[in-house]
Amino acid sequence: MKKNTKLQMLFLCLVPLIMVLGNSMLIPVLPDIKKNVHINQFQVGILITAFSVPAGIVIPFAGILSDQIGRKKVMAPALILYGAGGIVAGIASVILSKPYWGIFAGRIIQGIGAGGTYQLAMAMVGDMFKSQERVYALGLLETSNGLGKVISPILGASLALITWYTPFFAYGLLAIPTGIFIYIFVKEKQDFDKQKLQDYVDAVKEIFKQKWLPLLSSFFAGMVALFSLFGILSLYSDILEKRFSIFGFMKGLVMAGPVFIMAAISFSLGIWLEKSGNKGLKYYILTGIALIAAGQALFILTKGFWLLFISLCLLGSGVGLVMTPVNTLVTSSCSIKRRGIITCLYGSVRFFGVAIGPPLYGLSETYGIPLVVGLTGSAS
């Protein structure tokens, strides 16, 4: 990888790191939001959904637009909008006596912005690299995503020590400058020409006609992994406070453990796959799904701190094994001219998994952990 390319990769790796803060940084703060805004567990879970559903809806359109005008022309403004949404939520928290709907609106704005971020970074990496370098670069992106998940609970818990709404303002401080840097420093691999809509649609249909089974299987595996991860983590955050009286920074450290394992596995797997020639991708995915199921089963069967922690580590290991191979399969399935829409359709499915996880797992407050986690885990 050339020196100039490494610099561009650095900026591109900031995109998934910042994007994942959208949900992960709030998870350890959800109990504080719940208490200060006077809402229940289901309502606080909806704040995750308010971010993820708009992102999931916007992502395909961002992909189509990026195939027409270029990746960074969509990505940079999207990052700025993402940051602005966080500032809106923060201001609502400060000035409104009942800020729930103001926070909700800010989260929707953030979600719209997030729809043009990580998936386009994946598409751009697919444009920039070929074969073995591509899987390594995608591994770096997924590792950055995982690193964001490691940092975010610690960062969220630390910022919440100032006030419970400080994390909302942090989104703006991080995302807006990054959007500007992306626009200035990252170079497109090629010039993008506007494509005739019918030709574009026909080409995408042909991709799915030829590769519908591996694509849909990859989409589903990515969704299941993130649905389970964010659902369990949102529930675990509440359990750490209620059952073990673990709060603030210490809670962030505990929650960072399973996600660190996920990030380490993603990074190591990316290096291994680069050297081994991408062999055995589907076996890594199947093993990962099995570990996710095992982690959820242990989560149901135990109440002790360390066994619960181990169950989350099992789940995190599974997610790490799933994501890098799935990303490789998706980005390698099509040409540059169609890569934006394919990766973004995949991104939509991922976001919907993240969106429905926390509120569904949050129903355990009413119906009990064994029933809710058992049903959602078996469905996933």
Short mmCIF file of C-alpha atoms in Angstrom, two decimals:
data_model
loop_
_atom_site.label_atom_id
_atom_site.label_comp_id
_atom_site.label_asym_id
_atom_site.label_seq_id
_atom_site.Cartn_x
_atom_site.Cartn_y
_atom_site.Cartn_z
CA MET A 1 0.00 0.00 0.00
CA LYS A 2 1.52 3.34 -1.07
CA LYS A 3 2.14 6.16 1.42
CA ASN A 4 -0.51 8.42 -0.09
CA THR A 5 -2.98 5.54 -0.15
CA LYS A 6 -2.26 4.85 3.53
CA LEU A 7 -3.21 8.44 4.37
CA GLN A 8 -6.47 8.10 2.46
CA MET A 9 -7.16 4.78 4.23
CA LEU A 10 -6.61 6.54 7.56
CA PHE A 11 -9.34 9.07 6.77
CA LEU A 12 -11.64 6.35 5.41
CA CYS A 13 -11.13 4.33 8.59
CA LEU A 14 -12.35 7.32 10.60
CA VAL A 15 -15.74 6.96 8.89
CA PRO A 16 -16.81 3.59 10.40
CA LEU A 17 -15.23 4.52 13.72
CA ILE A 18 -17.33 7.69 13.98
CA MET A 19 -20.44 6.12 12.46
CA VAL A 20 -20.53 3.31 15.02
CA LEU A 21 -20.55 5.88 17.81
CA GLY A 22 -24.07 6.72 16.64
CA ASN A 23 -25.47 3.83 18.67
CA SER A 24 -22.59 2.31 20.63
CA MET A 25 -21.66 5.50 22.49
CA LEU A 26 -25.23 5.89 23.74
CA ILE A 27 -25.70 2.31 24.97
CA PRO A 28 -23.96 2.80 28.36
CA VAL A 29 -25.78 6.14 28.72
CA LEU A 30 -29.26 4.69 28.06
CA PRO A 31 -30.03 4.15 31.77
CA ASP A 32 -29.11 7.81 32.46
CA ILE A 33 -31.29 8.99 29.58
CA LYS A 34 -34.11 6.76 30.83
CA LYS A 35 -33.88 8.26 34.33
CA ASN A 36 -33.48 11.92 33.33
CA VAL A 37 -36.03 11.97 30.51
CA HIS A 38 -38.50 9.80 32.51
CA ILE A 39 -39.11 7.10 29.93
CA ASN A 40 -39.29 3.28 30.02
CA GLN A 41 -36.89 0.67 28.61
CA PHE A 42 -38.84 0.26 25.39
CA GLN A 43 -38.89 4.03 24.74
CA VAL A 44 -35.17 4.36 25.37
CA GLY A 45 -34.60 1.50 22.92
CA ILE A 46 -36.60 3.45 20.33
CA LEU A 47 -33.89 6.14 20.42
CA ILE A 48 -31.59 3.53 18.85
CA THR A 49 -34.31 2.70 16.33
CA ALA A 50 -34.83 6.41 15.50
CA PHE A 51 -31.21 6.52 14.34
CA SER A 52 -31.05 3.16 12.58
CA VAL A 53 -34.32 3.07 10.61
CA PRO A 54 -33.75 6.38 8.74
CA ALA A 55 -30.18 5.27 8.04
CA GLY A 56 -31.46 1.98 6.66
CA ILE A 57 -33.94 3.78 4.40
CA VAL A 58 -31.44 6.37 3.14
CA ILE A 59 -28.53 4.00 2.51
CA PRO A 60 -29.71 2.58 -0.87
CA PHE A 61 -30.39 6.06 -2.23
CA ALA A 62 -26.96 7.19 -1.07
CA GLY A 63 -25.49 4.21 -2.88
CA ILE A 64 -27.31 5.03 -6.13
CA LEU A 65 -26.25 8.67 -5.91
CA SER A 66 -22.63 7.70 -5.20
CA ASP A 67 -22.58 5.51 -8.32
CA GLN A 68 -23.63 8.59 -10.30
CA ILE A 69 -21.58 11.45 -8.83
CA GLY A 70 -18.88 9.77 -6.71
CA ARG A 71 -18.50 8.49 -3.18
CA LYS A 72 -17.01 11.45 -1.32
CA LYS A 73 -19.52 13.96 -2.73
CA VAL A 74 -22.15 12.01 -0.82
CA MET A 75 -20.04 10.91 2.16
CA ALA A 76 -18.69 14.30 3.24
CA PRO A 77 -22.07 16.13 3.48
CA ALA A 78 -23.56 13.03 5.14
CA LEU A 79 -20.95 13.18 7.92
CA ILE A 80 -21.69 16.87 8.49
CA LEU A 81 -25.45 16.14 8.71
CA TYR A 82 -24.73 13.27 11.11
CA GLY A 83 -22.84 15.63 13.40
CA ALA A 84 -25.53 18.32 13.14
CA GLY A 85 -28.18 15.82 14.28
CA GLY A 86 -26.20 15.11 17.43
CA ILE A 87 -26.00 18.83 18.18
CA VAL A 88 -29.79 19.14 17.71
CA ALA A 89 -30.35 16.32 20.24
CA GLY A 90 -27.93 17.97 22.66
CA ILE A 91 -29.57 21.39 22.41
CA ALA A 92 -33.02 19.82 22.92
CA SER A 93 -31.72 18.11 26.07
CA VAL A 94 -30.50 21.45 27.45
CA ILE A 95 -33.40 23.78 26.63
CA LEU A 96 -36.51 21.56 26.78
CA SER A 97 -38.17 20.48 30.03
CA LYS A 98 -39.43 17.34 28.25
CA PRO A 99 -36.71 16.71 25.67
CA TYR A 100 -37.66 13.21 24.48
CA TRP A 101 -39.11 14.27 21.13
CA GLY A 102 -36.33 16.78 20.51
CA ILE A 103 -33.76 14.03 21.09
CA PHE A 104 -35.84 11.75 18.88
CA ALA A 105 -35.77 14.36 16.05
CA GLY A 106 -32.01 14.82 16.41
CA ARG A 107 -31.51 11.07 16.23
CA ILE A 108 -33.54 10.92 13.00
CA ILE A 109 -31.33 13.65 11.47
CA GLN A 110 -28.26 11.70 12.58
CA GLY A 111 -29.65 8.56 11.00
CA ILE A 112 -30.25 10.29 7.68
CA GLY A 113 -26.63 11.45 7.70
CA ALA A 114 -25.33 8.03 8.72
CA GLY A 115 -26.98 6.56 5.63
CA GLY A 116 -24.21 8.00 3.47
CA THR A 117 -21.16 7.00 5.49
CA TYR A 118 -19.76 3.54 6.24
CA GLN A 119 -21.17 1.68 3.24
CA LEU A 120 -19.73 4.25 0.85
CA ALA A 121 -16.36 3.92 2.59
CA MET A 122 -16.61 0.18 1.89
CA ALA A 123 -17.49 0.88 -1.74
CA MET A 124 -14.56 3.27 -2.09
CA VAL A 125 -12.17 0.69 -0.65
CA GLY A 126 -13.58 -1.79 -3.15
CA ASP A 127 -12.84 0.76 -5.89
CA MET A 128 -9.30 1.46 -4.68
CA PHE A 129 -8.02 -2.09 -4.18
CA LYS A 130 -8.12 -5.45 -5.89
CA SER A 131 -8.09 -9.09 -4.71
CA GLN A 132 -5.93 -9.67 -1.62
CA GLU A 133 -5.28 -5.99 -0.84
CA ARG A 134 -9.05 -5.46 -0.87
CA VAL A 135 -9.77 -8.03 1.84
CA TYR A 136 -6.99 -6.56 4.01
CA ALA A 137 -8.33 -3.00 3.53
CA LEU A 138 -11.89 -4.14 4.27
CA GLY A 139 -10.54 -5.86 7.37
CA LEU A 140 -9.06 -2.51 8.44
CA LEU A 141 -12.43 -0.84 7.95
CA GLU A 142 -14.25 -3.50 9.98
CA THR A 143 -11.53 -3.32 12.63
CA SER A 144 -12.02 0.45 12.80
CA ASN A 145 -15.73 -0.22 13.15
CA GLY A 146 -14.94 -2.65 15.95
CA LEU A 147 -12.48 -0.22 17.55
CA GLY A 148 -15.28 2.34 17.57
CA LYS A 149 -17.43 -0.18 19.42
CA VAL A 150 -14.60 -0.71 21.94
CA ILE A 151 -13.98 3.00 22.50
CA SER A 152 -17.58 4.12 22.38
CA PRO A 153 -18.91 2.64 25.65
CA ILE A 154 -15.87 4.01 27.50
CA LEU A 155 -16.19 7.37 25.75
CA GLY A 156 -19.97 7.50 26.26
CA ALA A 157 -19.72 6.61 29.94
CA SER A 158 -16.88 9.11 30.45
CA LEU A 159 -18.70 11.96 28.71
CA ALA A 160 -21.86 11.17 30.69
CA LEU A 161 -19.90 11.90 33.87
CA ILE A 162 -20.05 15.57 32.79
CA THR A 163 -23.78 15.45 31.99
CA TRP A 164 -25.98 12.73 30.53
CA TYR A 165 -26.43 14.69 27.27
CA THR A 166 -22.75 15.53 26.62
CA PRO A 167 -22.35 12.57 24.18
CA PHE A 168 -24.82 14.22 21.78
CA PHE A 169 -22.52 17.24 21.33
CA ALA A 170 -19.51 14.97 20.85
CA TYR A 171 -21.02 13.68 17.60
CA GLY A 172 -20.76 17.13 16.04
CA LEU A 173 -17.21 17.71 17.25
CA LEU A 174 -16.05 14.43 15.72
CA ALA A 175 -18.11 14.04 12.54
CA ILE A 176 -18.13 17.55 11.04
CA PRO A 177 -14.31 17.96 10.80
CA THR A 178 -14.01 14.40 9.46
CA GLY A 179 -16.47 15.19 6.68
CA ILE A 180 -14.35 18.18 5.69
CA PHE A 181 -11.12 16.11 5.75
CA ILE A 182 -12.70 13.38 3.59
CA TYR A 183 -13.75 15.90 0.96
CA ILE A 184 -10.33 17.57 0.81
CA PHE A 185 -7.90 14.65 1.11
CA VAL A 186 -9.53 11.47 -0.22
CA LYS A 187 -9.28 11.00 -4.00
CA GLU A 188 -11.75 9.04 -6.10
CA LYS A 189 -10.39 6.08 -8.04
CA GLN A 190 -12.13 7.20 -11.20
CA ASP A 191 -14.41 9.87 -12.63
CA PHE A 192 -18.07 8.99 -12.21
CA ASP A 193 -20.37 9.59 -15.17
CA LYS A 194 -24.12 9.74 -14.90
CA GLN A 195 -25.64 6.44 -15.98
CA LYS A 196 -29.00 5.98 -17.68
CA LEU A 197 -31.47 4.89 -15.03
CA GLN A 198 -32.82 1.91 -16.98
CA ASP A 199 -29.33 0.62 -17.80
CA TYR A 200 -28.36 0.99 -14.16
CA VAL A 201 -31.47 -0.84 -12.88
CA ASP A 202 -31.03 -3.63 -15.45
CA ALA A 203 -27.40 -4.12 -14.42
CA VAL A 204 -28.31 -4.35 -10.72
CA LYS A 205 -31.10 -6.84 -11.53
CA GLU A 206 -28.59 -8.94 -13.46
CA ILE A 207 -26.21 -9.02 -10.46
CA PHE A 208 -28.98 -10.35 -8.22
CA LYS A 209 -30.18 -12.77 -10.89
CA GLN A 210 -26.73 -14.33 -11.09
CA LYS A 211 -25.69 -14.08 -7.43
CA TRP A 212 -28.92 -13.85 -5.45
CA LEU A 213 -28.21 -16.75 -3.08
CA PRO A 214 -24.70 -15.76 -1.89
CA LEU A 215 -25.70 -12.08 -1.71
CA LEU A 216 -28.88 -12.64 0.30
CA SER A 217 -27.09 -15.12 2.56
CA SER A 218 -24.35 -12.57 3.20
CA PHE A 219 -26.90 -9.81 3.84
CA PHE A 220 -28.75 -12.00 6.34
CA ALA A 221 -25.58 -13.08 8.17
CA GLY A 222 -24.48 -9.46 8.64
CA MET A 223 -27.94 -8.47 9.89
CA VAL A 224 -28.14 -11.37 12.38
CA ALA A 225 -24.72 -10.57 13.80
CA LEU A 226 -25.46 -6.90 14.48
CA PHE A 227 -29.06 -7.52 15.59
CA SER A 228 -27.77 -9.89 18.27
CA LEU A 229 -24.82 -7.72 19.29
CA PHE A 230 -26.71 -4.46 19.78
CA GLY A 231 -29.76 -6.15 21.30
CA ILE A 232 -27.71 -7.98 23.93
CA LEU A 233 -25.45 -4.99 24.66
CA SER A 234 -28.41 -2.67 25.31
CA LEU A 235 -29.83 -5.23 27.74
CA TYR A 236 -26.43 -5.89 29.32
CA SER A 237 -25.97 -2.17 30.00
CA ASP A 238 -29.13 -2.14 32.11
CA ILE A 239 -28.20 -5.41 33.89
CA LEU A 240 -24.75 -4.08 34.90
CA GLU A 241 -26.41 -1.22 36.79
CA LYS A 242 -29.41 -3.01 38.28
CA ARG A 243 -27.84 -6.36 39.18
CA PHE A 244 -24.19 -5.53 39.80
CA SER A 245 -24.26 -1.77 40.63
CA ILE A 246 -21.62 -1.04 37.98
CA PHE A 247 -21.89 2.51 36.66
CA GLY A 248 -20.10 5.15 34.61
CA PHE A 249 -16.56 4.62 33.41
CA MET A 250 -16.26 1.13 34.95
CA LYS A 251 -19.37 0.03 33.08
CA GLY A 252 -17.88 1.35 29.86
CA LEU A 253 -14.73 -0.71 30.45
CA VAL A 254 -16.73 -3.88 31.11
CA MET A 255 -18.83 -3.40 27.98
CA ALA A 256 -15.73 -2.69 25.90
CA GLY A 257 -14.32 -6.17 26.58
CA PRO A 258 -16.56 -8.24 24.27
CA VAL A 259 -16.34 -5.64 21.50
CA PHE A 260 -12.56 -5.53 21.76
CA ILE A 261 -12.52 -9.29 21.14
CA MET A 262 -14.76 -8.75 18.11
CA ALA A 263 -12.43 -6.06 16.72
CA ALA A 264 -9.29 -8.14 17.35
CA ILE A 265 -10.78 -11.13 15.53
CA SER A 266 -11.91 -8.96 12.59
CA PHE A 267 -8.42 -7.50 12.24
CA SER A 268 -6.62 -10.84 12.59
CA LEU A 269 -8.98 -12.52 10.18
CA GLY A 270 -8.41 -9.78 7.60
CA ILE A 271 -4.65 -10.38 7.75
CA TRP A 272 -5.10 -14.16 7.58
CA LEU A 273 -7.50 -14.02 4.63
CA GLU A 274 -5.10 -11.75 2.73
CA LYS A 275 -2.35 -14.34 3.12
CA SER A 276 -4.52 -17.42 2.55
CA GLY A 277 -6.26 -16.19 -0.60
CA ASN A 278 -9.75 -15.72 0.87
CA LYS A 279 -10.17 -19.45 1.43
CA GLY A 280 -13.00 -20.78 3.61
CA LEU A 281 -15.06 -17.57 3.88
CA LYS A 282 -18.37 -19.40 4.35
CA TYR A 283 -16.91 -21.65 7.09
CA TYR A 284 -15.82 -18.62 9.09
CA ILE A 285 -19.32 -17.17 8.74
CA LEU A 286 -21.03 -20.40 9.85
CA THR A 287 -18.68 -20.76 12.82
CA GLY A 288 -19.41 -17.15 13.78
CA ILE A 289 -23.17 -17.70 13.67
CA ALA A 290 -22.75 -20.79 15.91
CA LEU A 291 -20.75 -18.74 18.46
CA ILE A 292 -23.41 -16.00 18.44
CA ALA A 293 -26.08 -18.61 19.24
CA ALA A 294 -23.90 -20.16 21.97
CA GLY A 295 -23.30 -16.74 23.56
CA GLN A 296 -27.02 -16.00 23.72
CA ALA A 297 -27.79 -19.44 25.16
CA LEU A 298 -25.23 -18.92 27.96
CA PHE A 299 -26.63 -15.42 28.57
CA ILE A 300 -30.05 -16.96 29.29
CA LEU A 301 -28.74 -19.76 31.50
CA THR A 302 -26.53 -17.76 33.86
CA LYS A 303 -26.84 -14.84 36.28
CA GLY A 304 -23.27 -14.50 37.58
CA PHE A 305 -21.11 -11.59 36.48
CA TRP A 306 -18.25 -13.56 34.92
CA LEU A 307 -20.41 -16.07 33.08
CA LEU A 308 -22.49 -13.23 31.66
CA PHE A 309 -19.28 -11.51 30.58
CA ILE A 310 -18.06 -14.74 28.95
CA SER A 311 -21.38 -15.08 27.10
CA LEU A 312 -20.88 -11.59 25.64
CA CYS A 313 -17.30 -12.48 24.68
CA LEU A 314 -18.55 -15.58 22.85
CA LEU A 315 -21.07 -13.46 21.00
CA GLY A 316 -18.43 -10.85 20.16
CA SER A 317 -16.12 -13.56 18.82
CA GLY A 318 -18.89 -14.77 16.56
CA VAL A 319 -19.60 -11.30 15.22
CA GLY A 320 -15.88 -10.82 14.50
CA LEU A 321 -15.77 -14.05 12.50
CA VAL A 322 -18.85 -13.10 10.49
CA MET A 323 -18.28 -9.49 9.46
CA THR A 324 -14.96 -9.43 7.52
CA PRO A 325 -15.82 -12.44 5.28
CA VAL A 326 -19.32 -11.07 4.65
CA ASN A 327 -17.95 -7.62 3.71
CA THR A 328 -15.50 -9.25 1.31
CA LEU A 329 -18.20 -11.33 -0.39
CA VAL A 330 -20.49 -8.32 -0.84
CA THR A 331 -17.92 -5.82 -2.17
CA SER A 332 -16.38 -8.38 -4.52
CA SER A 333 -19.70 -9.32 -6.10
CA CYS A 334 -19.90 -6.46 -8.62
CA SER A 335 -18.02 -3.82 -10.63
CA ILE A 336 -17.16 -0.26 -9.56
CA LYS A 337 -20.19 1.19 -11.36
CA ARG A 338 -22.63 -0.93 -9.30
CA ARG A 339 -20.65 -1.31 -6.07
CA GLY A 340 -22.28 1.69 -4.38
CA ILE A 341 -25.81 0.32 -4.54
CA ILE A 342 -24.84 -3.28 -3.67
CA THR A 343 -22.82 -2.31 -0.58
CA CYS A 344 -25.52 0.14 0.45
CA LEU A 345 -28.31 -2.43 0.16
CA TYR A 346 -26.19 -4.60 2.42
CA GLY A 347 -25.75 -1.61 4.73
CA SER A 348 -29.52 -1.11 4.93
CA VAL A 349 -30.01 -4.67 6.08
CA ARG A 350 -27.26 -4.20 8.69
CA PHE A 351 -28.87 -1.03 9.99
CA PHE A 352 -32.30 -2.61 10.27
CA GLY A 353 -30.72 -5.37 12.32
CA VAL A 354 -29.25 -2.73 14.65
CA ALA A 355 -32.58 -0.86 14.71
CA ILE A 356 -34.81 -3.69 15.84
CA GLY A 357 -32.37 -5.33 18.27
CA PRO A 358 -32.48 -2.98 21.31
CA PRO A 359 -36.28 -2.45 21.49
CA LEU A 360 -36.97 -6.17 20.99
CA TYR A 361 -34.46 -7.21 23.62
CA GLY A 362 -35.79 -4.36 25.79
CA LEU A 363 -39.12 -6.21 26.03
CA SER A 364 -37.37 -8.48 28.53
CA GLU A 365 -38.16 -5.82 31.13
CA THR A 366 -41.81 -6.85 30.75
CA TYR A 367 -41.65 -10.49 29.66
CA GLY A 368 -38.40 -11.71 31.21
CA ILE A 369 -34.91 -12.38 29.83
CA PRO A 370 -35.28 -16.14 29.14
CA LEU A 371 -38.40 -15.72 27.01
CA VAL A 372 -37.33 -12.63 25.06
CA VAL A 373 -33.68 -13.56 24.48
CA GLY A 374 -34.66 -17.15 23.77
CA LEU A 375 -37.19 -16.14 21.11
CA THR A 376 -35.10 -13.40 19.51
CA GLY A 377 -31.95 -15.52 19.64
CA SER A 378 -33.64 -18.50 17.99
CA ALA A 379 -35.14 -16.21 15.32
CA SER A 380 -31.68 -14.80 14.60
#
